[in-house]
mmCIF file of C-alpha atoms in Angstrom:
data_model
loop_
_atom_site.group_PDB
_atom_site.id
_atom_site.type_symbol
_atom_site.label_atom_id
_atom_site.label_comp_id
_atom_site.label_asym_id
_atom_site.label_seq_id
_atom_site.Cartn_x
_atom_site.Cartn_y
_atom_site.Cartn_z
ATOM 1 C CA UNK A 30 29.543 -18.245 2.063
ATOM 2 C CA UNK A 31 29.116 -17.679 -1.659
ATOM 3 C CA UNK A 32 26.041 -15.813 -2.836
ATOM 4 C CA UNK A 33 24.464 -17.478 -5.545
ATOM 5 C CA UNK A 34 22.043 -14.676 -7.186
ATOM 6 C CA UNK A 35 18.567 -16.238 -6.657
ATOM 7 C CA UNK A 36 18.197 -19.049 -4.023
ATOM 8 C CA UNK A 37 15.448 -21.565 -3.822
ATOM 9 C CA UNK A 38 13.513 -19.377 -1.599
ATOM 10 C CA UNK A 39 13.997 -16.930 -3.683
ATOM 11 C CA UNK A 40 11.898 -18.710 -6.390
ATOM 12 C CA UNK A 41 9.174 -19.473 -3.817
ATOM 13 C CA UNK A 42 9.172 -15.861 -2.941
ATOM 14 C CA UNK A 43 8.739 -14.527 -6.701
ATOM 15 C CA UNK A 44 6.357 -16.657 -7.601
ATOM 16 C CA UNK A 45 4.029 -15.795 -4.205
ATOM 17 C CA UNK A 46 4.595 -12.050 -4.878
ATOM 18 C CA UNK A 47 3.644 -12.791 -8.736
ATOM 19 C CA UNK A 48 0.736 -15.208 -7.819
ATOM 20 C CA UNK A 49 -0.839 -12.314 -5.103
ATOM 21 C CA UNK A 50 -0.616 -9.544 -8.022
ATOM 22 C CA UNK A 51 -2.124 -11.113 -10.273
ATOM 23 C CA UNK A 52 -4.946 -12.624 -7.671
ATOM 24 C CA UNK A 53 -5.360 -8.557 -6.836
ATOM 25 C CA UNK A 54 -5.821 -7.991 -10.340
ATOM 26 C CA UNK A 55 -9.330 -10.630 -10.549
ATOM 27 C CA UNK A 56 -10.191 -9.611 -7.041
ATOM 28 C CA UNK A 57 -9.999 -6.168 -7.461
ATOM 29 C CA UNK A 58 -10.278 -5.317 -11.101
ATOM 30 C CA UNK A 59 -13.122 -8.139 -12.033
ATOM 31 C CA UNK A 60 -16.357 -6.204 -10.740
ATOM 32 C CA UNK A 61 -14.897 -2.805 -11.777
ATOM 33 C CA UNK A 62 -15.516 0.336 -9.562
ATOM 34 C CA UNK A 63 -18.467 1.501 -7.249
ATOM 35 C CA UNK A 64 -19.730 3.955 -9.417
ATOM 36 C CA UNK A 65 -22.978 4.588 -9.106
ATOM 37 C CA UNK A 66 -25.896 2.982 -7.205
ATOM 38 C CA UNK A 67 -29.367 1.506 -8.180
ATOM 39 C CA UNK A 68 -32.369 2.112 -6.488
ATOM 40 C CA UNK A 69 -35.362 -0.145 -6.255
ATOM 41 C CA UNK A 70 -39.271 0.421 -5.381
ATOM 42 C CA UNK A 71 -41.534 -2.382 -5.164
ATOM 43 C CA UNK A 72 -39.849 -4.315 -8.132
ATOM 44 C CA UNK A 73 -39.131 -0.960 -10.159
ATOM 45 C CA UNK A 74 -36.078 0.685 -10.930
ATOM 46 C CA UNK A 75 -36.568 3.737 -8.488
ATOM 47 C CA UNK A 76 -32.927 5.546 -9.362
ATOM 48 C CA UNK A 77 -29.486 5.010 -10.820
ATOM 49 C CA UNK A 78 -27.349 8.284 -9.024
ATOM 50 C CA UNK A 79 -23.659 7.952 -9.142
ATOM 51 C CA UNK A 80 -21.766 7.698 -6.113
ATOM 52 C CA UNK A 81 -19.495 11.052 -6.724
ATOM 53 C CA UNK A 82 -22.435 13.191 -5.496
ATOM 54 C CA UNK A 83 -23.533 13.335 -1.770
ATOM 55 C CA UNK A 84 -26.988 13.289 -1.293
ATOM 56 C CA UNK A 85 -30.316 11.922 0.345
ATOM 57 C CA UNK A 86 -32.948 10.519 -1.543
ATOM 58 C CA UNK A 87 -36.529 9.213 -0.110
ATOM 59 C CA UNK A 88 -38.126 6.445 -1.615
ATOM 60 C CA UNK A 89 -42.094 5.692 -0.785
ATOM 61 C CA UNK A 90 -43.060 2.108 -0.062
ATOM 62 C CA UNK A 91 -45.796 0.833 1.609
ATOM 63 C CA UNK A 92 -44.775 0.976 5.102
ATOM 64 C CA UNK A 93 -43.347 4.743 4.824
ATOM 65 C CA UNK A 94 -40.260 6.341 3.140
ATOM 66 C CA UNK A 95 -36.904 5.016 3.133
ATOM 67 C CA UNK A 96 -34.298 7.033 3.006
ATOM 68 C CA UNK A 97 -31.248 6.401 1.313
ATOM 69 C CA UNK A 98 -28.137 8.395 1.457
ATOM 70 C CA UNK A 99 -24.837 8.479 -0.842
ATOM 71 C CA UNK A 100 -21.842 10.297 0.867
ATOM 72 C CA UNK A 101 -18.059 10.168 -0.163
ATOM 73 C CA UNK A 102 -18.515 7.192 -2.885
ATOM 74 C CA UNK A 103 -20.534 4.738 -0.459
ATOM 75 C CA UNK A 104 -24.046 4.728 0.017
ATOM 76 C CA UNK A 105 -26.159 3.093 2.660
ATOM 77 C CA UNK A 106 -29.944 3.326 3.874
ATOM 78 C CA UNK A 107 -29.718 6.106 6.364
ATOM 79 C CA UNK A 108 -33.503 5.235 7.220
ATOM 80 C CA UNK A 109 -36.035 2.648 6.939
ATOM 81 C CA UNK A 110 -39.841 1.786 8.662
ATOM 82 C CA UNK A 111 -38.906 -1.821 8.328
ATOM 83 C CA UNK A 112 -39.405 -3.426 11.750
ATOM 84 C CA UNK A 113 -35.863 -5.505 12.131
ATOM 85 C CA UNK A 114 -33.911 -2.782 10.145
ATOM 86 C CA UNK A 115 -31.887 -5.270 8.459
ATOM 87 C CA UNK A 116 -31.313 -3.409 5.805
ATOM 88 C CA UNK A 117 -30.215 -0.134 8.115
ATOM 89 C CA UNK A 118 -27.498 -2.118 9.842
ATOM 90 C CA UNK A 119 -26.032 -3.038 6.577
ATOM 91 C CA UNK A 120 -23.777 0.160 6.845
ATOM 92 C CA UNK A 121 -22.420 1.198 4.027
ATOM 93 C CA UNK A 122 -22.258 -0.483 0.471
ATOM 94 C CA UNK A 123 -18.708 0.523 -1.153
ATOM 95 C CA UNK A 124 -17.936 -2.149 -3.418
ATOM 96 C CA UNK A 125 -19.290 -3.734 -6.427
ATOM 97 C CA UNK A 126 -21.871 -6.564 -6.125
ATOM 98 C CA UNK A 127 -22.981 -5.113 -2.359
ATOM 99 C CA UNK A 128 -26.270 -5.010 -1.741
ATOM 100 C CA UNK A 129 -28.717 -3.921 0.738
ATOM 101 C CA UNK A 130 -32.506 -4.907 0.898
ATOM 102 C CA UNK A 131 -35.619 -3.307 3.030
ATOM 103 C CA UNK A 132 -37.918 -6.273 2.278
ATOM 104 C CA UNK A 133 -41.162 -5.016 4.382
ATOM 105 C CA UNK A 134 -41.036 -1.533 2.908
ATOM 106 C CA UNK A 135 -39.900 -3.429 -0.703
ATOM 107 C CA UNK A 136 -37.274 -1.052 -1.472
ATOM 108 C CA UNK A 137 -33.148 -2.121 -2.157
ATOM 109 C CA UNK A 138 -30.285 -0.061 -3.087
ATOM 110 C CA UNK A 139 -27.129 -2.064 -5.161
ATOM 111 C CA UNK A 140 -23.850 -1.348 -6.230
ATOM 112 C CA UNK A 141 -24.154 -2.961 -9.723
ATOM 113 C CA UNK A 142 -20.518 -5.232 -11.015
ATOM 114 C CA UNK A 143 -19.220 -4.491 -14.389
ATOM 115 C CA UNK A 144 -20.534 -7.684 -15.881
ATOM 116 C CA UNK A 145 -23.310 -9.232 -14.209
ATOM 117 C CA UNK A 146 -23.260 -13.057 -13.867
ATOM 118 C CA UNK A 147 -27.105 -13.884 -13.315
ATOM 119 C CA UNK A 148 -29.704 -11.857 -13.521
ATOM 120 C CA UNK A 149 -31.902 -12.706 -10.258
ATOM 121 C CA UNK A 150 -31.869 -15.120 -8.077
ATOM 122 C CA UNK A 151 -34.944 -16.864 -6.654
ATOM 123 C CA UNK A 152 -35.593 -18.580 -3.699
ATOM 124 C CA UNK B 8 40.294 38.093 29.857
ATOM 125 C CA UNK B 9 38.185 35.911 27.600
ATOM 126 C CA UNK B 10 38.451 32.472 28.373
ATOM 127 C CA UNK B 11 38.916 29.761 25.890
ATOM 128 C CA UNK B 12 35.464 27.912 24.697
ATOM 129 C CA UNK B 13 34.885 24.960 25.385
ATOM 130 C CA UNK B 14 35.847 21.957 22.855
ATOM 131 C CA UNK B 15 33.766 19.088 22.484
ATOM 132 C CA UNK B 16 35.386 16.501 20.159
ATOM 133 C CA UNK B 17 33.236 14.155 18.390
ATOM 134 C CA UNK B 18 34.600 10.911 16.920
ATOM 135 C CA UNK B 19 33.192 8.980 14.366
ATOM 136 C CA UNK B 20 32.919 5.629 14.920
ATOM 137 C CA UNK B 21 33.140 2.714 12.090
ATOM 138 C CA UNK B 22 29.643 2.422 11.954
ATOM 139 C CA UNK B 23 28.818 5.761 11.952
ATOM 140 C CA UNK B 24 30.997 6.240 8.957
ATOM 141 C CA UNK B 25 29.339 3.545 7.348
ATOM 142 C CA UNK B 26 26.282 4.618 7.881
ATOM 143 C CA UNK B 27 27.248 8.004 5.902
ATOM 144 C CA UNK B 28 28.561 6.554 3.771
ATOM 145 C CA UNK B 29 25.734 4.311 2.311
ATOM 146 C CA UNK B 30 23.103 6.785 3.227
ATOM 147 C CA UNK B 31 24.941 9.454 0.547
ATOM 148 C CA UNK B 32 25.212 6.428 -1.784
ATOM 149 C CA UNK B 33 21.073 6.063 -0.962
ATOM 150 C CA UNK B 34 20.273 9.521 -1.664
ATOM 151 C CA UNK B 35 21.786 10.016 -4.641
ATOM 152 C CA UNK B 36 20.117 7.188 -6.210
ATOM 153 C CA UNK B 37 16.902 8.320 -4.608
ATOM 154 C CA UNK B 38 17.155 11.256 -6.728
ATOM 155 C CA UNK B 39 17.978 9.000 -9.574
ATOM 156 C CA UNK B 40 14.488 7.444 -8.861
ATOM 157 C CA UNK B 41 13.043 10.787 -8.561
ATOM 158 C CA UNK B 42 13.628 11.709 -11.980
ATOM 159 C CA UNK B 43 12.381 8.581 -13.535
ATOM 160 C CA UNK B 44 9.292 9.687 -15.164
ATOM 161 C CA UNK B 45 6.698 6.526 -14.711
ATOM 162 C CA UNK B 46 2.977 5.920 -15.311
ATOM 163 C CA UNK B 47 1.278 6.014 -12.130
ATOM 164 C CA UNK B 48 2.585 8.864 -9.147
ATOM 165 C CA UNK B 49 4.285 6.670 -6.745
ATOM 166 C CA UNK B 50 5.129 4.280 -8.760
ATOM 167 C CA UNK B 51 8.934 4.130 -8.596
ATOM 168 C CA UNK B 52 11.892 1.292 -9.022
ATOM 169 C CA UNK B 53 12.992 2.007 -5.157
ATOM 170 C CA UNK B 54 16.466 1.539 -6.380
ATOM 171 C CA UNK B 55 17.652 3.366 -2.821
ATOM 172 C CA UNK B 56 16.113 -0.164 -1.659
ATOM 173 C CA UNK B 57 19.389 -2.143 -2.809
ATOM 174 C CA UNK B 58 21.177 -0.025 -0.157
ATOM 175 C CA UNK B 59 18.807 -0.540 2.367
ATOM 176 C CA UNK B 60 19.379 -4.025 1.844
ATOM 177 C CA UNK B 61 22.978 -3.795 1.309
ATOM 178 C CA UNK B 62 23.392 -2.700 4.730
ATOM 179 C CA UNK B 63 21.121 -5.340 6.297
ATOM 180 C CA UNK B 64 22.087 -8.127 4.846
ATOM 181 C CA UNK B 65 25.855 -6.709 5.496
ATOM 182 C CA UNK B 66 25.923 -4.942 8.583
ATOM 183 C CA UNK B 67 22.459 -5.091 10.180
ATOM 184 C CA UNK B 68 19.046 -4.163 10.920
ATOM 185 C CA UNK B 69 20.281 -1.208 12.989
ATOM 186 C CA UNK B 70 22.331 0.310 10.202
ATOM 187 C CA UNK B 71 19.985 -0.317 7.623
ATOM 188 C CA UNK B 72 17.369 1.701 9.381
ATOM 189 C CA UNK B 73 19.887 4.082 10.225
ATOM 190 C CA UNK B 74 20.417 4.246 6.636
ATOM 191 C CA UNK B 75 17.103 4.005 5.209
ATOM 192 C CA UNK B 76 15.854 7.395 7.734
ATOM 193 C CA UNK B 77 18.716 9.208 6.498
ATOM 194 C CA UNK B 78 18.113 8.537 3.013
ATOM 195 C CA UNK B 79 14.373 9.433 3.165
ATOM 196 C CA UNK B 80 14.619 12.868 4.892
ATOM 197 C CA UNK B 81 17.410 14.075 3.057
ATOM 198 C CA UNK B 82 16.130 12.975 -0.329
ATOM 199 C CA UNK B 83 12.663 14.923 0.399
ATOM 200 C CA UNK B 84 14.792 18.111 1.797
ATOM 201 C CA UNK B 85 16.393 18.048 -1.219
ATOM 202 C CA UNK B 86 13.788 17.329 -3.463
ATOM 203 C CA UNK B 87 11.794 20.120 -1.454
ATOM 204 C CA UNK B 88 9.335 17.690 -0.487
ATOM 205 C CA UNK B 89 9.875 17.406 2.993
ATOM 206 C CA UNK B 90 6.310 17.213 5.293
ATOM 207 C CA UNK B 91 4.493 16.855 2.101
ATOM 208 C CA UNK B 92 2.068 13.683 1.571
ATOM 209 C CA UNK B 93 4.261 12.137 -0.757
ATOM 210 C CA UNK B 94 7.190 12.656 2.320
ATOM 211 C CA UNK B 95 4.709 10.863 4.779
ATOM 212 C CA UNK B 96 3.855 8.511 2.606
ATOM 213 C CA UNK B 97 7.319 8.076 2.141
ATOM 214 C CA UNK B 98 8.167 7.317 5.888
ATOM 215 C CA UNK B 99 5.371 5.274 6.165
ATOM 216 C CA UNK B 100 6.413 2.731 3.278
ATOM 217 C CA UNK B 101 9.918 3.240 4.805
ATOM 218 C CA UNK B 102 8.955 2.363 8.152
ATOM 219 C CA UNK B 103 7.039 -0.496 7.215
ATOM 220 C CA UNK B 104 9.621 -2.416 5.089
ATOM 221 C CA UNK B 105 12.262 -2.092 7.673
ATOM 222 C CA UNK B 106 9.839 -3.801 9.869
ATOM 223 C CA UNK B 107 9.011 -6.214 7.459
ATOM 224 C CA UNK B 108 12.768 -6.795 6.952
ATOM 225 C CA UNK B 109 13.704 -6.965 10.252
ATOM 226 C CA UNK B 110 11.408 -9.725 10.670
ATOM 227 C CA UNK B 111 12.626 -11.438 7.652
ATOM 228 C CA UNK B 112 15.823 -11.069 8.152
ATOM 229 C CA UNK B 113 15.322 -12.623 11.590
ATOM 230 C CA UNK B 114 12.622 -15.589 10.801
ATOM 231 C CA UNK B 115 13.966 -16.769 7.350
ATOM 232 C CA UNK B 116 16.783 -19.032 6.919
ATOM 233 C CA UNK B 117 19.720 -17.325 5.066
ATOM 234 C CA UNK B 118 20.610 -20.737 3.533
ATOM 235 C CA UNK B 119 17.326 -20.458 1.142
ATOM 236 C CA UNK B 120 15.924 -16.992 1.101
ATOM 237 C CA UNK B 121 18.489 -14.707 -0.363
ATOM 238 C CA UNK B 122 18.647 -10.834 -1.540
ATOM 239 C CA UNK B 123 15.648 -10.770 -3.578
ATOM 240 C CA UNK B 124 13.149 -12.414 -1.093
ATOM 241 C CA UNK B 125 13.880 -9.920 1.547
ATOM 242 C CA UNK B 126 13.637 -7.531 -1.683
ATOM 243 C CA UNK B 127 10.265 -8.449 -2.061
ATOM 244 C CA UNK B 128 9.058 -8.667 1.128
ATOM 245 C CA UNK B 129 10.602 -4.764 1.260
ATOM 246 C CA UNK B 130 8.947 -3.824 -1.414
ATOM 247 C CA UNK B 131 5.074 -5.148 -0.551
ATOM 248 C CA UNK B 132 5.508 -3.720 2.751
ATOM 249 C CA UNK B 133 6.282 -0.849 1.427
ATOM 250 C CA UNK B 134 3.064 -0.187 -1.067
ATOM 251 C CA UNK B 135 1.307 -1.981 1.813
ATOM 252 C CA UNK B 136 2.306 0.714 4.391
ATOM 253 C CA UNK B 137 1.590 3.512 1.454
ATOM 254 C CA UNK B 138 -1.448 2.575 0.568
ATOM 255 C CA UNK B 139 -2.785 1.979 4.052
ATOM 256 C CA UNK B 140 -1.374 5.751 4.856
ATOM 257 C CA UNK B 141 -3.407 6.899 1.700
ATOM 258 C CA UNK B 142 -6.706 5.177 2.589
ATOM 259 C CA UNK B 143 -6.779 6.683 6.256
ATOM 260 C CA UNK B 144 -5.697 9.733 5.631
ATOM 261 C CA UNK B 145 -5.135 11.061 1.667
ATOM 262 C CA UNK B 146 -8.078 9.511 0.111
ATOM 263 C CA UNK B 147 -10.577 8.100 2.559
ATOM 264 C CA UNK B 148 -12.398 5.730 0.286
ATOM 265 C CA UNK B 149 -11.871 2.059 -0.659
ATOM 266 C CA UNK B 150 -11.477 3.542 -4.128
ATOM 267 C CA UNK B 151 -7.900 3.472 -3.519
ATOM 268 C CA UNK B 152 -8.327 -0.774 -3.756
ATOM 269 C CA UNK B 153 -8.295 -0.151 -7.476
ATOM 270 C CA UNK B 154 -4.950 0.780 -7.700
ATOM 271 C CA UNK B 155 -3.684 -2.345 -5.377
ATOM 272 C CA UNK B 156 -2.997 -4.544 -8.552
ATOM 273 C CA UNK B 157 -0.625 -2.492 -10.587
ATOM 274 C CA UNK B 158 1.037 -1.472 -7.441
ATOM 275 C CA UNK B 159 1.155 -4.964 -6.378
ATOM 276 C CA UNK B 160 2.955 -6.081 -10.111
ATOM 277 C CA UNK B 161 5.411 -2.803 -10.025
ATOM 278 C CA UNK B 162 6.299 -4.310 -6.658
ATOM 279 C CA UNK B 163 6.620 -7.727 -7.694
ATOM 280 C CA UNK B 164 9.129 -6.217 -10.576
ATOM 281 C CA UNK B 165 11.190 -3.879 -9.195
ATOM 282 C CA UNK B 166 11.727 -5.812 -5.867
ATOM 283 C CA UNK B 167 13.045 -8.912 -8.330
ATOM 284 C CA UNK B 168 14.937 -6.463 -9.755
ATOM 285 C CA UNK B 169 16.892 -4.691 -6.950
ATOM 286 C CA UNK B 170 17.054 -7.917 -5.381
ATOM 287 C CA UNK B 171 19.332 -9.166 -8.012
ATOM 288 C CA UNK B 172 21.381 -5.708 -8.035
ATOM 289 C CA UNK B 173 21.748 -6.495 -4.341
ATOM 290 C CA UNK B 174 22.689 -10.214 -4.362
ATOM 291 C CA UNK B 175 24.918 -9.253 -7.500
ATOM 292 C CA UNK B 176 27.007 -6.464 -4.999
ATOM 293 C CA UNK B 177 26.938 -9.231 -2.349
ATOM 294 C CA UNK B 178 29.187 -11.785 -4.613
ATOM 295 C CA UNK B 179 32.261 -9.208 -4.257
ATOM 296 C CA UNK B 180 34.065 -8.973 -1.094
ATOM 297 C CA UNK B 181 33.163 -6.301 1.515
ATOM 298 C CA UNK B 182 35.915 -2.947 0.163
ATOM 299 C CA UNK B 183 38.634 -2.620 2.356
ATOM 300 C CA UNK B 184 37.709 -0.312 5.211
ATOM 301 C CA UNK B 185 38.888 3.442 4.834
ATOM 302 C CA UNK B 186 40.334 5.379 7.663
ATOM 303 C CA UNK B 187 38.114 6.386 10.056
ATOM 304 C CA UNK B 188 38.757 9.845 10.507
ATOM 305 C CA UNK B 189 37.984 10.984 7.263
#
């Protein structure tokens, strides 16, 4: 059987590998990197710490203080008085655009993207 | 009196010499790679790859990964980078495109896919398995997904590329087998 160089497959096969590089590249490179993390009190900016130094931070809302923690380039609310601690079983927040809000106690950490495509939402 | 020691004779079989043989031809262009200087650390052209795939598409999965072991601890011991991370991760790319190839190899039909798709497929299981490695264990954060995209492209290149060396070696007729004892 003679081996012609590239085979129609082949051509199928390029243009996948291509196609999921370049789909990494928006996915990936779009929202830029978690680098630091916003925190908000009762509608105010609370804190902006990056996420290259571990530490614990406690926030005052009306219900008590949340506590939010930033370990190993993540952070996550270690601790909240909210009743359904929705915003506690978030886990972590690694990525750009994650988000994790403590409604009752009216406190929210963020991972902010690189370019922001609205500024609120409203419901 | 002293006794005569035992012999134990040894003979090579034909694959066994083949395997040798390609896995010499593997390390020295591993070394080849090695000195490469590129952008990014671990980004290399894999041109050992067009071995490995020499000797699957030519003689089978067992020889390639015959081969492609062979190639990857001797290149680190002579590199001097044997059971360092960049060995393991190594291995683990390694590992990880001969399993992706052996599947391949298996599920796609030779009449359309040639070299350079199981090329490719090599060389995305390879950053896949590296990466993965580097995320559990080297750099525990999903940090590392930043560095998925040019990986991803290098891949994309270099396994078109060795694919081509490889379907280029496969036009000319197998070389005449040598001797077996050597």
């Amino acid at each position: 059987m003679a081996w012609a160089l590239l085979r129609p497959g082949d051509v199928l096969m390029l243009a996948l590998a291509v196609g999921l590089a370049l789909a990494s590249f928006v996915w990936l490179w779009r929202d830029g990197v978690a680098e630091e993390v916003v925190i908000r009190a009762n509608g105010q900016v609370f804190a902006r710490l990056s996420l290259r130094h571990d530490r614990r931070i406690e926030v005052p809302g009306p219900l008590g203080v949340t506590e939010v923690q930033i370990a190993a380039g993540r952070a996550r609310i270690l601790r909240d008085p909210s009743p359904r601690q929705y915003c506690v079983r978030q886990g972590w927040l690694s990525r750009p655009g994650q988000t994790a809000l403590c409604l009752p106690n009216r406190t929210s950490i963020d991972i902010p993207r690189r370019n922001t495509p609205y500024d609120s939402l409203n419901f | 009196m002293p006794t005569a020691p035992p012999t134990l004779t040894l003979h090579a079989r034909a694959d066994d010499v083949r395997v040798a043989r390609l896995a010499a031809l593997a390390v020295a262009l591993s070394l080849i790679d090695a000195g490469i200087p590129t952008p990014l650390p671990g980004l290399k052209p894999g041109l050992a790859n067009i071995v490995t795939l020499l000797a699957l598409t030519r003689f089978g999965w067992q020889v390639a990964v015959s081969v492609s072991l062979l190639r990857i601890f001797a290149a680190s011991l002579l590199l001097g980078s044997l059971f360092t991370p960049g060995f393991f991760l190594s291995l683990t790319g390694g590992l990880c495109s001969l399993l992706g190839l052996g599947l391949a190899h298996r599920l796609l039909p030779g009449r359309w896919f040639g070299a350079v798709s199981l090329s490719l497929i090599a060389a995305f299981c390879h950053i896949a398995g590296q990466l993965a490695l580097a995320r559990l264990w080297l750099i525990p954060s999903d940090g590392i997904l930043y560095f998925v995209p040019p990986f991803a492209l290098a891949a994309s290149l270099t396994g078109l590329v060795n694919g081509l060396a490889c379907a280029a070696l496969l036009r000319q007729p197998p070389s005449p087998q040598e001797p077996d004892t050597p």
